Short mmCIF file of N, CA and C in Angstrom, two decimals:
data_model
loop_
_atom_site.label_atom_id
_atom_site.label_comp_id
_atom_site.label_asym_id
_atom_site.label_seq_id
_atom_site.Cartn_x
_atom_site.Cartn_y
_atom_site.Cartn_z
N MET A 1 8.40 214.01 -10.81
CA MET A 1 9.51 214.78 -10.11
C MET A 1 9.88 214.39 -11.80
N GLN A 2 10.61 215.10 -12.58
CA GLN A 2 11.19 214.56 -13.65
C GLN A 2 12.92 215.31 -13.45
N ILE A 3 13.78 214.00 -14.19
CA ILE A 3 15.35 214.27 -13.27
C ILE A 3 16.12 214.26 -15.52
N PHE A 4 16.40 214.64 -15.21
CA PHE A 4 17.64 215.41 -17.00
C PHE A 4 18.87 215.36 -16.22
N ILE A 5 19.56 214.68 -17.12
CA ILE A 5 20.56 214.51 -16.92
C ILE A 5 21.97 215.18 -18.33
N ILE A 6 22.48 216.83 -17.69
CA ILE A 6 23.33 217.80 -18.24
C ILE A 6 24.32 216.78 -18.77
N VAL A 7 24.26 217.15 -20.07
CA VAL A 7 25.91 215.36 -20.43
C VAL A 7 26.44 216.53 -21.20
N ASN A 8 26.02 217.80 -21.83
CA ASN A 8 27.19 218.95 -22.63
C ASN A 8 26.22 219.91 -22.59
N LEU A 9 26.09 220.70 -21.35
CA LEU A 9 25.24 222.54 -21.59
C LEU A 9 25.72 222.87 -23.10
N LYS A 10 27.55 223.09 -23.05
CA LYS A 10 27.48 224.03 -23.71
C LYS A 10 27.23 224.19 -25.35
N GLY A 11 27.24 222.85 -25.19
CA GLY A 11 26.39 221.82 -26.63
C GLY A 11 25.30 222.20 -26.76
N ILE A 12 24.41 222.22 -25.41
CA ILE A 12 22.73 222.08 -26.23
C ILE A 12 22.67 223.66 -26.32
N ILE A 13 23.23 224.85 -25.33
CA ILE A 13 23.46 226.12 -25.87
C ILE A 13 23.35 226.24 -27.25
N LYS A 14 24.57 226.23 -27.26
CA LYS A 14 25.41 226.50 -28.67
C LYS A 14 25.38 225.25 -30.06
N LEU A 15 23.87 225.08 -29.88
CA LEU A 15 23.01 223.95 -31.03
C LEU A 15 22.17 224.77 -31.60
N PHE A 16 20.62 225.05 -30.07
CA PHE A 16 19.37 225.61 -29.77
C PHE A 16 20.38 227.44 -30.38
N LYS A 17 21.34 227.92 -30.28
CA LYS A 17 21.64 229.67 -30.41
C LYS A 17 22.18 229.56 -31.93
N ASN A 18 22.21 227.89 -32.71
CA ASN A 18 22.68 228.20 -33.97
C ASN A 18 21.23 228.25 -35.14
N TYR A 19 19.92 227.78 -33.94
CA TYR A 19 18.78 227.82 -34.52
C TYR A 19 17.82 228.68 -34.15
N ARG A 20 17.85 229.81 -33.53
CA ARG A 20 17.71 230.78 -33.36
C ARG A 20 16.77 231.45 -34.45
N GLU A 21 15.70 231.53 -35.09
CA GLU A 21 15.67 231.96 -36.47
C GLU A 21 14.33 232.81 -36.01
N THR A 22 13.90 231.67 -35.26
CA THR A 22 12.19 232.40 -35.72
C THR A 22 11.93 232.29 -33.91
N TRP A 23 10.27 233.18 -33.55
CA TRP A 23 9.97 233.68 -32.87
C TRP A 23 10.04 232.73 -31.95
N LEU A 24 9.96 231.12 -32.44
CA LEU A 24 9.10 230.06 -31.67
C LEU A 24 10.29 229.74 -30.85
N HIS A 25 11.75 229.20 -32.06
CA HIS A 25 13.34 228.85 -31.57
C HIS A 25 13.40 229.72 -30.66
N LYS A 26 13.60 230.84 -30.72
CA LYS A 26 13.99 232.00 -29.32
C LYS A 26 13.45 231.53 -27.89
N LEU A 27 12.68 231.23 -28.33
CA LEU A 27 11.08 231.34 -27.05
C LEU A 27 11.70 229.46 -26.66
N CYS A 28 11.98 228.34 -27.52
CA CYS A 28 12.17 227.16 -26.79
C CYS A 28 13.19 227.70 -26.08
N PHE A 29 14.71 228.54 -26.71
CA PHE A 29 15.51 228.34 -25.91
C PHE A 29 15.34 228.86 -24.52
N SER A 30 15.19 230.13 -24.16
CA SER A 30 14.53 230.86 -23.62
C SER A 30 13.60 230.02 -22.39
N LEU A 31 12.52 229.29 -23.12
CA LEU A 31 12.57 228.27 -21.98
C LEU A 31 13.40 227.49 -21.43
N LEU A 32 14.68 226.42 -22.55
CA LEU A 32 14.80 225.70 -21.61
C LEU A 32 15.99 226.33 -20.97
N VAL A 33 16.68 227.19 -21.77
CA VAL A 33 17.83 228.63 -20.55
C VAL A 33 16.93 228.74 -18.80
N LEU A 34 15.19 228.93 -18.98
CA LEU A 34 14.82 228.99 -17.60
C LEU A 34 14.81 227.71 -17.11
N TYR A 35 14.67 226.80 -17.19
CA TYR A 35 14.66 225.29 -16.30
C TYR A 35 15.48 225.23 -16.32
N ILE A 36 17.17 225.29 -17.11
CA ILE A 36 18.16 224.81 -16.48
C ILE A 36 18.30 225.59 -15.15
N LYS A 37 18.39 227.54 -15.24
CA LYS A 37 18.51 227.33 -14.07
C LYS A 37 17.57 227.65 -12.92
N MET A 38 16.48 227.37 -13.12
CA MET A 38 15.52 227.06 -12.16
C MET A 38 16.23 225.62 -11.44
N ASN A 39 16.09 224.36 -12.29
CA ASN A 39 16.53 223.08 -11.58
C ASN A 39 18.12 223.40 -11.36
N LEU A 40 18.85 224.15 -12.26
CA LEU A 40 20.36 223.06 -12.18
C LEU A 40 20.68 222.72 -9.54
N GLY A 41 19.80 223.96 -9.67
CA GLY A 41 20.53 223.16 -8.14
C GLY A 41 19.83 221.73 -7.58
N ILE A 42 18.30 222.21 -8.47
CA ILE A 42 18.15 220.28 -7.75
C ILE A 42 19.24 219.03 -8.62
N LEU A 43 19.65 219.58 -9.27
CA LEU A 43 20.29 218.24 -10.12
C LEU A 43 21.49 218.15 -9.00
N ILE A 44 22.48 219.60 -8.73
CA ILE A 44 23.47 218.95 -7.43
C ILE A 44 23.08 218.86 -6.94
N ARG A 45 22.02 218.93 -6.58
CA ARG A 45 21.81 218.34 -4.56
C ARG A 45 21.62 216.94 -4.82
N ILE A 46 20.76 216.21 -5.72
CA ILE A 46 20.28 214.82 -5.47
C ILE A 46 21.51 213.97 -6.65
N GLY A 47 22.64 214.75 -6.57
CA GLY A 47 23.62 214.14 -6.57
C GLY A 47 24.09 213.44 -9.37
N VAL A 48 23.09 214.41 -9.31
CA VAL A 48 23.51 213.60 -11.20
C VAL A 48 24.65 214.61 -11.29
N LEU A 49 25.64 213.22 -12.09
CA LEU A 49 27.01 213.87 -12.92
C LEU A 49 26.57 214.55 -13.70
N GLN A 50 27.07 215.80 -13.78
CA GLN A 50 27.41 216.50 -14.92
C GLN A 50 28.56 216.11 -15.92
N MET A 51 28.86 215.40 -16.71
CA MET A 51 30.01 214.93 -17.95
C MET A 51 29.79 215.32 -18.76
N SER A 52 31.04 216.23 -19.83
CA SER A 52 30.80 216.17 -21.31
C SER A 52 32.00 215.40 -21.29
N ILE A 53 31.97 215.61 -22.77
CA ILE A 53 33.07 214.22 -23.51
C ILE A 53 34.69 214.49 -23.11
N GLU A 54 35.13 215.49 -23.00
CA GLU A 54 36.22 215.36 -22.76
C GLU A 54 36.29 215.56 -21.06
N LYS A 55 35.46 215.44 -20.14
CA LYS A 55 35.72 215.00 -19.21
C LYS A 55 35.35 213.43 -18.85
N LEU A 56 34.88 213.15 -20.02
CA LEU A 56 34.73 211.18 -20.02
C LEU A 56 35.61 210.74 -19.78
N THR A 57 36.47 211.69 -21.43
CA THR A 57 37.63 211.23 -21.70
C THR A 57 38.91 211.38 -20.80
N GLU A 58 39.22 212.16 -19.57
CA GLU A 58 39.87 212.53 -18.10
C GLU A 58 39.93 211.13 -17.84
N ALA A 59 38.85 210.81 -16.94
CA ALA A 59 38.36 210.31 -15.75
C ALA A 59 38.45 208.34 -16.43
N ILE A 60 38.49 208.66 -17.87
CA ILE A 60 38.97 207.08 -18.37
C ILE A 60 40.35 207.02 -18.39
N GLN A 61 41.24 208.36 -19.38
CA GLN A 61 41.90 208.28 -19.08
C GLN A 61 43.27 208.04 -17.82
N GLN A 62 42.71 209.10 -16.72
CA GLN A 62 43.22 208.16 -15.57
C GLN A 62 43.09 207.01 -15.21
N PHE A 63 42.30 206.48 -14.66
CA PHE A 63 41.61 205.27 -15.19
C PHE A 63 42.42 204.05 -15.98
N ASN A 64 42.83 204.13 -17.32
CA ASN A 64 43.91 203.26 -17.68
C ASN A 64 45.23 204.23 -17.27
N GLN A 65 45.71 205.05 -16.72
CA GLN A 65 46.51 205.34 -16.60
C GLN A 65 47.25 204.69 -15.05
N GLU A 66 46.92 204.62 -14.06
CA GLU A 66 46.06 204.03 -12.44
C GLU A 66 46.55 202.50 -12.87
N ARG A 67 46.60 202.31 -13.89
CA ARG A 67 46.77 200.59 -14.17
C ARG A 67 47.66 200.12 -14.98
N ASP A 68 48.44 201.15 -16.12
CA ASP A 68 49.31 201.49 -17.14
C ASP A 68 49.36 200.44 -17.48
N TRP A 69 47.54 200.80 -18.35
CA TRP A 69 47.24 200.41 -19.70
C TRP A 69 47.17 201.04 -21.06
N ASP A 70 47.74 201.86 -20.95
CA ASP A 70 48.10 202.88 -22.11
C ASP A 70 49.13 202.38 -23.15
N LYS A 71 49.79 201.37 -22.36
CA LYS A 71 50.94 200.60 -23.67
C LYS A 71 50.94 200.06 -24.25
N PHE A 72 49.20 199.36 -23.93
CA PHE A 72 48.56 198.72 -25.04
C PHE A 72 47.21 199.36 -26.39
N HIS A 73 47.55 200.99 -25.78
CA HIS A 73 46.85 201.05 -26.50
C HIS A 73 47.06 201.63 -27.40
N ASN A 74 46.96 200.87 -28.77
CA ASN A 74 47.56 201.80 -29.99
C ASN A 74 45.91 202.12 -30.53
N LEU A 75 46.49 202.76 -31.37
CA LEU A 75 44.33 202.72 -32.65
C LEU A 75 44.31 201.44 -33.53
N LYS A 76 45.16 200.77 -33.54
CA LYS A 76 45.01 199.55 -34.33
C LYS A 76 44.15 198.79 -32.60
N ASP A 77 44.12 198.14 -32.49
CA ASP A 77 44.25 197.43 -31.09
C ASP A 77 42.74 198.34 -30.41
N LEU A 78 42.42 199.78 -30.46
CA LEU A 78 41.45 200.35 -30.04
C LEU A 78 40.14 200.31 -30.70
N ALA A 79 40.51 200.35 -33.09
CA ALA A 79 39.08 200.72 -33.70
C ALA A 79 39.32 198.41 -33.57
N ILE A 80 39.65 197.76 -33.15
CA ILE A 80 39.00 196.70 -32.96
C ILE A 80 38.42 195.91 -32.17
N SER A 81 38.92 196.52 -31.26
CA SER A 81 37.79 196.53 -29.35
C SER A 81 36.37 197.25 -29.90
N ILE A 82 36.49 198.61 -30.13
CA ILE A 82 35.00 199.61 -30.77
C ILE A 82 34.34 198.22 -31.85
N SER A 83 35.06 196.85 -32.40
CA SER A 83 34.37 196.75 -33.31
C SER A 83 33.67 195.54 -32.48
N LEU A 84 34.54 194.48 -31.05
CA LEU A 84 34.21 193.64 -31.16
C LEU A 84 33.02 194.27 -29.67
N GLU A 85 32.91 195.08 -29.17
CA GLU A 85 32.01 195.38 -28.21
C GLU A 85 30.73 195.98 -29.57
N SER A 86 30.89 196.00 -30.19
CA SER A 86 30.53 196.25 -30.96
C SER A 86 29.15 195.39 -30.91
N SER A 87 30.28 194.02 -31.48
CA SER A 87 29.38 192.91 -31.64
C SER A 87 28.98 192.58 -30.29
N GLU A 88 29.23 192.50 -29.26
CA GLU A 88 28.66 192.46 -27.30
C GLU A 88 27.03 193.47 -28.26
N LEU A 89 26.87 194.24 -28.25
CA LEU A 89 26.23 194.67 -27.93
C LEU A 89 25.08 194.26 -28.82
N LEU A 90 25.01 193.69 -29.95
CA LEU A 90 24.41 193.23 -31.44
C LEU A 90 23.88 191.69 -30.64
N GLU A 91 24.88 191.09 -29.24
CA GLU A 91 24.65 189.46 -29.21
C GLU A 91 23.20 190.21 -28.19
N CYS A 92 23.12 190.90 -27.91
CA CYS A 92 22.10 191.81 -26.33
C CYS A 92 20.77 191.13 -28.15
N PHE A 93 20.07 191.50 -28.70
CA PHE A 93 19.32 191.30 -29.46
C PHE A 93 19.26 190.02 -30.99
N GLN A 94 20.57 189.43 -30.84
CA GLN A 94 21.00 187.90 -31.43
C GLN A 94 19.08 186.82 -31.54
N TRP A 95 18.79 186.69 -31.97
CA TRP A 95 17.21 185.30 -31.34
C TRP A 95 16.18 185.94 -31.20
N LYS A 96 16.38 187.21 -30.71
CA LYS A 96 15.01 187.90 -30.45
C LYS A 96 14.45 188.96 -30.94
N GLU A 97 13.63 188.94 -31.04
CA GLU A 97 12.23 190.41 -32.19
C GLU A 97 11.49 191.42 -31.18
N VAL A 98 12.88 191.50 -30.60
CA VAL A 98 12.46 192.39 -29.45
C VAL A 98 13.23 194.28 -29.49
N ASP A 99 11.60 195.21 -28.94
CA ASP A 99 12.62 196.76 -28.70
C ASP A 99 13.03 196.89 -27.01
N TYR A 100 13.92 197.89 -26.77
CA TYR A 100 14.31 198.24 -25.11
C TYR A 100 12.60 198.00 -24.57
N LYS A 101 11.90 198.65 -24.61
CA LYS A 101 10.44 198.67 -23.55
C LYS A 101 10.48 196.89 -23.26
N SER A 102 10.69 196.41 -24.10
CA SER A 102 10.17 194.75 -23.66
C SER A 102 11.31 193.44 -23.53
N LEU A 103 12.79 194.12 -23.58
CA LEU A 103 13.74 193.32 -22.23
C LEU A 103 13.48 193.72 -20.60
N ASN A 104 13.75 192.55 -20.39
CA ASN A 104 13.64 192.04 -19.30
C ASN A 104 15.35 193.08 -18.58
N GLU A 105 15.53 193.58 -16.97
CA GLU A 105 16.12 194.55 -16.25
C GLU A 105 17.74 193.79 -16.45
N GLU A 106 17.63 192.80 -16.40
CA GLU A 106 18.67 192.16 -16.23
C GLU A 106 19.56 192.14 -18.42
N ASP A 107 18.17 192.08 -19.08
CA ASP A 107 18.96 192.59 -20.72
C ASP A 107 19.80 194.02 -20.69
N LYS A 108 18.55 194.60 -20.06
CA LYS A 108 18.91 196.16 -19.93
C LYS A 108 20.75 196.71 -19.39
N LEU A 109 20.85 196.20 -18.91
CA LEU A 109 21.49 196.05 -17.61
C LEU A 109 22.68 195.83 -18.68
N LYS A 110 22.57 194.49 -19.11
CA LYS A 110 23.80 194.30 -20.46
C LYS A 110 23.51 194.99 -21.29
N LEU A 111 22.54 195.54 -21.96
CA LEU A 111 22.34 197.13 -22.67
C LEU A 111 23.16 197.66 -22.16
N LYS A 112 23.11 197.82 -21.51
CA LYS A 112 23.93 199.91 -20.88
C LYS A 112 25.24 199.34 -20.49
N GLU A 113 25.49 197.98 -20.45
CA GLU A 113 27.10 197.58 -19.87
C GLU A 113 27.70 198.08 -21.51
N GLU A 114 26.78 197.24 -22.65
CA GLU A 114 27.84 197.02 -23.42
C GLU A 114 27.48 198.41 -24.58
N ILE A 115 27.24 199.22 -24.47
CA ILE A 115 26.87 201.21 -24.99
C ILE A 115 28.06 201.33 -24.30
N ALA A 116 28.20 201.14 -23.49
CA ALA A 116 29.75 202.10 -22.32
C ALA A 116 30.41 201.59 -23.10
N ASP A 117 30.85 200.11 -22.99
CA ASP A 117 32.49 199.62 -23.11
C ASP A 117 32.28 200.76 -24.66
N VAL A 118 31.61 200.61 -25.64
CA VAL A 118 31.49 201.22 -26.61
C VAL A 118 31.90 202.62 -27.01
N ALA A 119 31.98 203.51 -25.69
CA ALA A 119 31.50 204.68 -26.25
C ALA A 119 33.10 204.72 -25.14
N ILE A 120 33.75 203.64 -24.94
CA ILE A 120 34.62 203.91 -23.39
C ILE A 120 36.33 203.96 -24.51
N TYR A 121 35.71 202.40 -25.22
CA TYR A 121 36.68 203.01 -25.95
C TYR A 121 36.69 203.33 -27.59
N LEU A 122 35.55 204.03 -28.19
CA LEU A 122 35.22 205.82 -28.82
C LEU A 122 36.67 206.48 -28.46
N LEU A 123 35.90 206.40 -27.52
CA LEU A 123 36.64 208.27 -26.44
C LEU A 123 38.28 207.45 -26.39
N MET A 124 38.79 206.39 -26.86
CA MET A 124 40.16 206.08 -26.11
C MET A 124 40.54 206.61 -27.87
N PHE A 125 40.31 206.00 -28.85
CA PHE A 125 40.14 205.66 -30.14
C PHE A 125 40.71 207.40 -29.98
N CYS A 126 40.00 207.86 -30.49
CA CYS A 126 39.54 209.55 -30.35
C CYS A 126 40.46 210.70 -29.55
N ASN A 127 40.89 210.23 -28.32
CA ASN A 127 42.04 210.89 -27.63
C ASN A 127 43.16 210.34 -27.83
N LYS A 128 43.42 209.26 -29.17
CA LYS A 128 44.99 208.03 -28.48
C LYS A 128 44.72 209.57 -30.36
N ALA A 129 43.87 209.16 -30.91
CA ALA A 129 44.08 209.60 -32.31
C ALA A 129 44.01 211.68 -32.54
N ASN A 130 43.57 211.97 -31.38
CA ASN A 130 43.73 213.77 -31.26
C ASN A 130 42.60 214.32 -32.19
N ILE A 131 41.34 213.44 -31.60
CA ILE A 131 40.29 213.18 -33.20
C ILE A 131 39.21 214.37 -31.92
N ASN A 132 38.73 215.69 -32.19
CA ASN A 132 37.71 216.09 -31.15
C ASN A 132 36.17 215.03 -31.32
N LEU A 133 35.77 214.28 -30.77
CA LEU A 133 34.65 214.11 -31.37
C LEU A 133 33.13 214.77 -31.20
N GLU A 134 33.12 215.52 -30.96
CA GLU A 134 32.30 216.67 -30.39
C GLU A 134 32.45 217.68 -32.40
N GLU A 135 33.34 217.93 -33.07
CA GLU A 135 33.06 218.48 -33.97
C GLU A 135 33.49 217.55 -34.87
N ALA A 136 34.48 216.87 -34.69
CA ALA A 136 33.58 215.59 -35.80
C ALA A 136 32.62 214.67 -36.34
N ILE A 137 30.99 215.06 -35.32
CA ILE A 137 30.37 214.51 -34.76
C ILE A 137 29.14 215.45 -35.96
N GLU A 138 29.61 217.47 -34.81
CA GLU A 138 28.56 218.24 -35.75
C GLU A 138 29.54 218.23 -37.77
N GLU A 139 30.60 217.93 -37.99
CA GLU A 139 30.53 218.20 -39.31
C GLU A 139 30.29 217.33 -40.36
N LYS A 140 30.23 216.07 -39.96
CA LYS A 140 29.14 214.81 -40.36
C LYS A 140 27.80 214.94 -39.97
N ILE A 141 27.15 215.26 -39.44
CA ILE A 141 25.83 216.25 -39.18
C ILE A 141 25.77 217.19 -39.99
N LYS A 142 26.75 217.67 -40.92
CA LYS A 142 26.50 218.68 -41.13
C LYS A 142 26.60 218.59 -43.20
N LYS A 143 28.03 217.76 -42.91
CA LYS A 143 27.58 217.32 -44.39
C LYS A 143 26.25 215.82 -45.13
N ASN A 144 26.25 215.61 -43.45
CA ASN A 144 24.90 214.62 -43.84
C ASN A 144 23.62 215.11 -44.42
N SER A 145 23.61 216.66 -44.21
CA SER A 145 22.43 217.56 -44.39
C SER A 145 22.66 217.81 -45.53
N ILE A 146 23.57 217.67 -46.04
CA ILE A 146 23.61 218.28 -47.43
C ILE A 146 23.29 217.37 -48.51
N LYS A 147 23.62 215.44 -47.63
CA LYS A 147 23.71 214.53 -49.34
C LYS A 147 22.17 213.87 -48.81
N TYR A 148 21.53 214.64 -47.79
CA TYR A 148 20.47 213.76 -47.98
C TYR A 148 19.22 214.63 -47.03
N PRO A 149 18.79 215.53 -47.79
CA PRO A 149 18.08 216.75 -47.57
C PRO A 149 16.42 216.86 -47.45
N VAL A 150 16.15 217.16 -46.56
CA VAL A 150 15.29 216.72 -45.97
C VAL A 150 13.77 216.32 -47.33
N ASP A 151 14.15 217.33 -48.09
CA ASP A 151 12.75 217.79 -49.71
C ASP A 151 13.04 216.29 -49.78
N LYS A 152 14.12 215.65 -50.28
CA LYS A 152 13.88 213.90 -51.05
C LYS A 152 13.87 213.12 -49.95
N PHE A 153 14.79 212.99 -48.99
CA PHE A 153 14.47 211.53 -48.13
C PHE A 153 13.95 210.85 -46.86
N LYS A 154 13.16 212.64 -47.13
CA LYS A 154 11.77 212.50 -45.66
C LYS A 154 11.24 210.83 -45.90
N GLY A 155 10.84 210.66 -45.11
CA GLY A 155 10.81 209.31 -44.38
C GLY A 155 11.12 208.60 -45.35
N SER A 156 12.93 208.04 -46.21
CA SER A 156 12.58 207.46 -47.08
C SER A 156 14.15 206.16 -46.12
N SER A 157 14.66 205.40 -46.81
CA SER A 157 15.70 204.70 -46.23
C SER A 157 16.39 204.20 -47.23
N LYS A 158 16.21 204.93 -48.19
CA LYS A 158 17.68 204.67 -49.59
C LYS A 158 18.67 205.52 -48.93
N LYS A 159 19.52 205.18 -50.15
CA LYS A 159 20.98 205.73 -49.90
C LYS A 159 20.78 207.22 -51.01
N TYR A 160 21.51 207.90 -51.08
CA TYR A 160 22.09 209.51 -51.76
C TYR A 160 22.30 208.94 -52.36
N ASN A 161 22.71 207.34 -52.74
CA ASN A 161 22.92 206.86 -54.51
C ASN A 161 21.32 206.77 -55.20
N GLU A 162 20.43 206.22 -54.45
CA GLU A 162 19.43 205.82 -55.21
C GLU A 162 18.29 206.62 -55.01
N ILE A 163 18.09 207.91 -55.10
CA ILE A 163 17.25 208.06 -55.62
C ILE A 163 17.73 209.51 -56.61
#
């Protein structure tokens, strides 16, 4: 039995609606909606947590407010914390030539925790700077699509100024 965690259903539907140009896209979108409708009850019954970026941010904010830590969270220190946690994420791979599949369970847990730390500080930074992360990502993807057109960059690791 496959279990899917739906992080942001509205975002997924919005993404698919933007690309429903062909009959195949329409079919895929319809099947996705049907699958979600059929399995949503199962997902809720087995306790899968459905959280959007907004809900995650609220949970982090509540956690910090309960401990009176907000006073320590300015943009500079949050940016430093993102960098530090990213460095801890890199440590998971230091001196190893591995991919995720070859990591043992302890290393996978450490990797998961470091990813969560990076994400938590990123959400805290966005909240403090009043940046809508979803919008920022969508805008960046659009910008990168123009900067790196598929016909010129497919399969290439070159930068836009190298082609």
